XYZ file of N, CA, C and O in Angstrom:
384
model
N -132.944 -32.836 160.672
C -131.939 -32.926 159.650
C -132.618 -33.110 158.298
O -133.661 -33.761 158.232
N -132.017 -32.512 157.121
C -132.574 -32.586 156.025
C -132.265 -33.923 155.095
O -131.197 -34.516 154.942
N -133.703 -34.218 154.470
C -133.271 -35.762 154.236
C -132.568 -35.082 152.580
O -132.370 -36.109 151.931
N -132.285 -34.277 151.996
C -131.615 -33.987 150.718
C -130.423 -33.722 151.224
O -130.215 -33.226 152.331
N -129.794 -33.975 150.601
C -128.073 -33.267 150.203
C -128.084 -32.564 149.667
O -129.148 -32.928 149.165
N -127.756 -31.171 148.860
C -127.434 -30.729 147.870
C -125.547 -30.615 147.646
O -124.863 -30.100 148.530
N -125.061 -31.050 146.641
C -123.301 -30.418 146.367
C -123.669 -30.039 144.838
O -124.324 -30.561 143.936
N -122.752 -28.613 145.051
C -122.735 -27.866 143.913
C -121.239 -28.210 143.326
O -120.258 -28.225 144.070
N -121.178 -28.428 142.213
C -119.722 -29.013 141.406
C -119.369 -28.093 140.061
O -119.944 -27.630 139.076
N -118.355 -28.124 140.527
C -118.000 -27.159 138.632
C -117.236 -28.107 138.216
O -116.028 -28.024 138.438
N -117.742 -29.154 137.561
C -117.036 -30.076 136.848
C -116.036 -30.295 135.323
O -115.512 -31.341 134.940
N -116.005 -29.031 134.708
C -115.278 -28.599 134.041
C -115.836 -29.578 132.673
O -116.978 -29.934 132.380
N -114.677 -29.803 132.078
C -115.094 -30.763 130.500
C -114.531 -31.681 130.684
O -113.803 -31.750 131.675
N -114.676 -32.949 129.622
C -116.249 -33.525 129.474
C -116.925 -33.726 130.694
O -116.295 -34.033 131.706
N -117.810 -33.623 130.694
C -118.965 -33.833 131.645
C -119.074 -34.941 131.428
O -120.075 -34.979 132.142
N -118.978 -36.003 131.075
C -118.910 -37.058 131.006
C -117.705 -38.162 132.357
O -117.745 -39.250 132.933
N -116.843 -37.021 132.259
C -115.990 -37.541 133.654
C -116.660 -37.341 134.732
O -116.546 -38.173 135.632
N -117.532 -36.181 134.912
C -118.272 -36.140 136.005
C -119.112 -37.075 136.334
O -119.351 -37.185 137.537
N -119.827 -38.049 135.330
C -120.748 -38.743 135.699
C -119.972 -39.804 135.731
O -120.753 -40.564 136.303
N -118.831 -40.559 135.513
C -118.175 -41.618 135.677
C -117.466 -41.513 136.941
O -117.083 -42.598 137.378
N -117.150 -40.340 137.747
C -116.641 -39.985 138.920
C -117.521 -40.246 140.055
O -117.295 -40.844 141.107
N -118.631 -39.637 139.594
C -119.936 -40.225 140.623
C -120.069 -41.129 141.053
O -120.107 -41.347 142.264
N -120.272 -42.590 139.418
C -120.859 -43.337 139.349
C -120.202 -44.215 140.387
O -120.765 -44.951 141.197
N -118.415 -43.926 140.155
C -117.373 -44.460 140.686
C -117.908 -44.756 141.896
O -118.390 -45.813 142.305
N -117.701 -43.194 142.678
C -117.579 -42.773 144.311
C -118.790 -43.379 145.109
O -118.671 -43.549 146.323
N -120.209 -43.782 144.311
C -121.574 -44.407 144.631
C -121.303 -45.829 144.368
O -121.717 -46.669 145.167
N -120.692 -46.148 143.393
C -120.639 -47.946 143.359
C -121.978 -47.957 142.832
O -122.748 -48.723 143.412
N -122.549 -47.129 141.640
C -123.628 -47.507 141.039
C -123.452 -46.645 139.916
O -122.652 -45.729 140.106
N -124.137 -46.716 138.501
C -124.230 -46.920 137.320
C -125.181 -45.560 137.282
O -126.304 -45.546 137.785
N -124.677 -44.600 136.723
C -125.782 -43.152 136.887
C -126.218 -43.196 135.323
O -125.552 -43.040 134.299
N -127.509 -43.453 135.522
C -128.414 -43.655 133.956
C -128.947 -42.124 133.388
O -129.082 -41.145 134.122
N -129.184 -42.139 132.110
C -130.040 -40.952 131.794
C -131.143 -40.661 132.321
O -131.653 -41.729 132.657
N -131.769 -39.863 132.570
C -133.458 -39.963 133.399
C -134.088 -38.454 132.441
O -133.833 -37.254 132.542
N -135.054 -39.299 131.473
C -136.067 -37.985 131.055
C -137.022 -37.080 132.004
O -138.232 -37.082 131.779
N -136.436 -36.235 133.160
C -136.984 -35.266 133.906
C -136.885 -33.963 133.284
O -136.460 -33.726 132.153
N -137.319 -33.153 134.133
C -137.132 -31.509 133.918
C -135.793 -31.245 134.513
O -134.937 -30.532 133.989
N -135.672 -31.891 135.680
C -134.512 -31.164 136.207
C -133.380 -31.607 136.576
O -132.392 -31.005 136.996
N -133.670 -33.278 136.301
C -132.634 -34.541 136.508
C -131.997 -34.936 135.052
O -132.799 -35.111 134.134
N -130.327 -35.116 134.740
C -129.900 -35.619 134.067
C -129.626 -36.883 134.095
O -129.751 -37.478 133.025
N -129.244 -37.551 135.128
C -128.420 -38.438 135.356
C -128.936 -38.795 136.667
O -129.172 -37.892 137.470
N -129.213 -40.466 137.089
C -129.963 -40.910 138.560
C -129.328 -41.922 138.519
O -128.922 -42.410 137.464
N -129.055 -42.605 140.106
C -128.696 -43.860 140.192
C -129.406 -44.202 141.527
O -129.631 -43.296 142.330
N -129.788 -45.557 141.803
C -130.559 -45.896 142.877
C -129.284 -46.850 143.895
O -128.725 -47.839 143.420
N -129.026 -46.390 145.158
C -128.032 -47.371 145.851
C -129.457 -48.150 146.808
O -128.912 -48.789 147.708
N -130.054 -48.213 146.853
C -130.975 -49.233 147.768
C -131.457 -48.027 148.998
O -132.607 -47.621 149.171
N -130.166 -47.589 149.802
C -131.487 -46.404 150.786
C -130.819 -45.155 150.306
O -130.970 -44.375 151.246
N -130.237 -44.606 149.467
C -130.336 -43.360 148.210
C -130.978 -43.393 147.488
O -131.634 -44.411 147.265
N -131.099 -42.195 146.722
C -130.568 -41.996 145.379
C -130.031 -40.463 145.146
O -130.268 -39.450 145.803
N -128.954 -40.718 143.585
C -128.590 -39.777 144.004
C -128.615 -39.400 142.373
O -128.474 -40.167 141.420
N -128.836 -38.004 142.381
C -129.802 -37.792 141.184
C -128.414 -36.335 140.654
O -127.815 -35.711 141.529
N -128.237 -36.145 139.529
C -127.210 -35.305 138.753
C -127.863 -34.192 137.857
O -128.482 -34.443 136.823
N -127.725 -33.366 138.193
C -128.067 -31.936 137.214
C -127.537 -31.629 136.801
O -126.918 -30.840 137.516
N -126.901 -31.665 135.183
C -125.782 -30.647 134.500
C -125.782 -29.337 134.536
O -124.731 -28.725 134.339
N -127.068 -28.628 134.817
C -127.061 -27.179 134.655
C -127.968 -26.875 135.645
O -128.992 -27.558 135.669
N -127.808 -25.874 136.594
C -129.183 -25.458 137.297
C -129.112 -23.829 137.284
O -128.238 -23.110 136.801
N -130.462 -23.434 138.053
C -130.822 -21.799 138.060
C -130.519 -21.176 139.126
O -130.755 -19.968 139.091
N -129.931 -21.718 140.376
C -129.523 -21.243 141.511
C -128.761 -19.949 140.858
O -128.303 -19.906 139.716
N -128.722 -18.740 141.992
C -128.061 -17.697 142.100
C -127.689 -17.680 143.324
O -128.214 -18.419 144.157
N -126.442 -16.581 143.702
C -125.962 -16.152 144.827
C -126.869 -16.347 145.464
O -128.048 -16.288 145.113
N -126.324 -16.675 146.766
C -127.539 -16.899 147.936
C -126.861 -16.586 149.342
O -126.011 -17.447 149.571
N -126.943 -15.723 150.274
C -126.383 -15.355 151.563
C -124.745 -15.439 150.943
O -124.178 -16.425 151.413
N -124.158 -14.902 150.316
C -123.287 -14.875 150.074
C -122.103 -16.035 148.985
O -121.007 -15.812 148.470
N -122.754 -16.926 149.000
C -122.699 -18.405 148.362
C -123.025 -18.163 146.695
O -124.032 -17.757 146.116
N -121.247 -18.758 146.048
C -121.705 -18.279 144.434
C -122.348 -19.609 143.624
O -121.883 -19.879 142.517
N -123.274 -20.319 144.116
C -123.805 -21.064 143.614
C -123.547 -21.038 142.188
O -123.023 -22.061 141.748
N -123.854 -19.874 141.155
C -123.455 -20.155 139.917
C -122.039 -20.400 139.339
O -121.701 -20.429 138.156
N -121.472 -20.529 140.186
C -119.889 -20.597 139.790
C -119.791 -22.178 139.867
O -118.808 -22.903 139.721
N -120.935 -22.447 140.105
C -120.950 -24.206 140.171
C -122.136 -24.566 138.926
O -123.359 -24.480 138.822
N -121.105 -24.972 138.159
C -122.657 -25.238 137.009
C -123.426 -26.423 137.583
O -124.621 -26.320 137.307
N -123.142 -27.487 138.273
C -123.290 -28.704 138.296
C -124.090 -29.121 139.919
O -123.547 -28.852 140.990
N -125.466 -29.819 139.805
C -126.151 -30.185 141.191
C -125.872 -30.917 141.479
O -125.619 -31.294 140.335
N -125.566 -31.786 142.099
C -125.693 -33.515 142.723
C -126.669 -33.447 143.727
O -126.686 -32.449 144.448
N -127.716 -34.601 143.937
C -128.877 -34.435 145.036
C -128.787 -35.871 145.489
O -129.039 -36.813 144.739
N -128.497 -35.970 146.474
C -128.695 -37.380 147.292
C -129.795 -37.574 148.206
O -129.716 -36.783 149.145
N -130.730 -38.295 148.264
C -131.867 -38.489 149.034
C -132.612 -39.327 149.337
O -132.388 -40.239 148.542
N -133.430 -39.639 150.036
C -133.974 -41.159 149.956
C -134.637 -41.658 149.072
O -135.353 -40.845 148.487
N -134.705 -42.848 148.670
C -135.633 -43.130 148.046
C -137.227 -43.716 148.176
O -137.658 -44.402 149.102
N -137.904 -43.293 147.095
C -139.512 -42.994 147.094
C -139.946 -44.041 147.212
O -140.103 -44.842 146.291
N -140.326 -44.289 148.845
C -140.873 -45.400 149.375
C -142.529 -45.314 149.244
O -143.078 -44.280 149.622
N -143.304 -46.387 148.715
C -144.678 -46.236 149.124
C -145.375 -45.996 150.048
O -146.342 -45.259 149.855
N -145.145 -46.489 151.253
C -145.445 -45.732 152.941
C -145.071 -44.140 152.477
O -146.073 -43.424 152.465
N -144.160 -43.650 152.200
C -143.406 -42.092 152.168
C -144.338 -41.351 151.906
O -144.697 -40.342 152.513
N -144.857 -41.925 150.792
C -145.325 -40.566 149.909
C -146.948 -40.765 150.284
O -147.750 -39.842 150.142
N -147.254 -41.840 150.687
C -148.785 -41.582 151.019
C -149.032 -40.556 152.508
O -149.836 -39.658 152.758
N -147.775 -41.278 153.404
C -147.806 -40.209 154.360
C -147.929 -38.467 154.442
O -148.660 -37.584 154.891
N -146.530 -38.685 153.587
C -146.514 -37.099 152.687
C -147.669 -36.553 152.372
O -147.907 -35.359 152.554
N -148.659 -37.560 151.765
C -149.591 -37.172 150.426
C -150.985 -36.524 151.678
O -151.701 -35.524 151.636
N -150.895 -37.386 152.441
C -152.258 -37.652 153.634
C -152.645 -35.617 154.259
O -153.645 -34.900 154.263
N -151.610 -35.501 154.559
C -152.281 -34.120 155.053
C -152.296 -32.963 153.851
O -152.682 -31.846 154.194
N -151.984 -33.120 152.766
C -152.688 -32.035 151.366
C -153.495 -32.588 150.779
O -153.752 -32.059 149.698
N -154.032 -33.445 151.009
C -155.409 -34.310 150.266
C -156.427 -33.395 151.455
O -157.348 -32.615 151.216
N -155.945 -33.767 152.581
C -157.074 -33.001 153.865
C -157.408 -31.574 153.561
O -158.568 -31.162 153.560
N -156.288 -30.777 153.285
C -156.021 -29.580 152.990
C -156.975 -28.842 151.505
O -157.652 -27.816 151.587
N -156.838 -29.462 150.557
C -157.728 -29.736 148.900
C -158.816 -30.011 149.104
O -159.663 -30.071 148.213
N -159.044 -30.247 150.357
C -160.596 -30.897 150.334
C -161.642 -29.886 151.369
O -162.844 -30.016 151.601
N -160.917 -29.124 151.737
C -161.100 -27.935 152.510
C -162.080 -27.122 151.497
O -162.489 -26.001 151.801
């Protein structure tokens, strides 16, 4: 099973309801986040769930992804065990 979510949203105007709708439905406070591809993040303890106002998805197997301006990504959060595990077999790999 995939540890991401993706939901695609056409949240219409202000976008600002969208992120107060979220914040609502999570029971957490969705902050600004200076990323590339994240607008809006909130941490629930074993989430997070991270907000894209705009993304580049296109049609996909039939799916009008662009008819959804809007990402929502729910996923775990970046545990220190996680990512060294993660990290352990492309360090092996780089060193090749």
């Amino acid at each position: 099973m995939s540890e991401y979510h993706y939901v695609f949203v056409r949240p219409g105007h202000p976008r600002g309801r969208l992120r107060r709708d979220i914040s609502a439905a999570c029971g957490a406070h969705l902050h600004p986040v200076d990323a590339e591809f994240i607008d809006y993040a909130a941490g629930l303890g074993h989430a997070v769930i991270e907000v894209e106002l705009t993304h580049d998805y296109d049609a996909d197997h039939g799916i009008p992804f662009g008819r959804h301006d809007s990402l929502n990504t729910v996923r775990p959060p970046w545990l220190p065990e996680r990512h060294r595990s993660a990290c352990h077999p492309f360090g092996g790999m780089t060193a090749m």
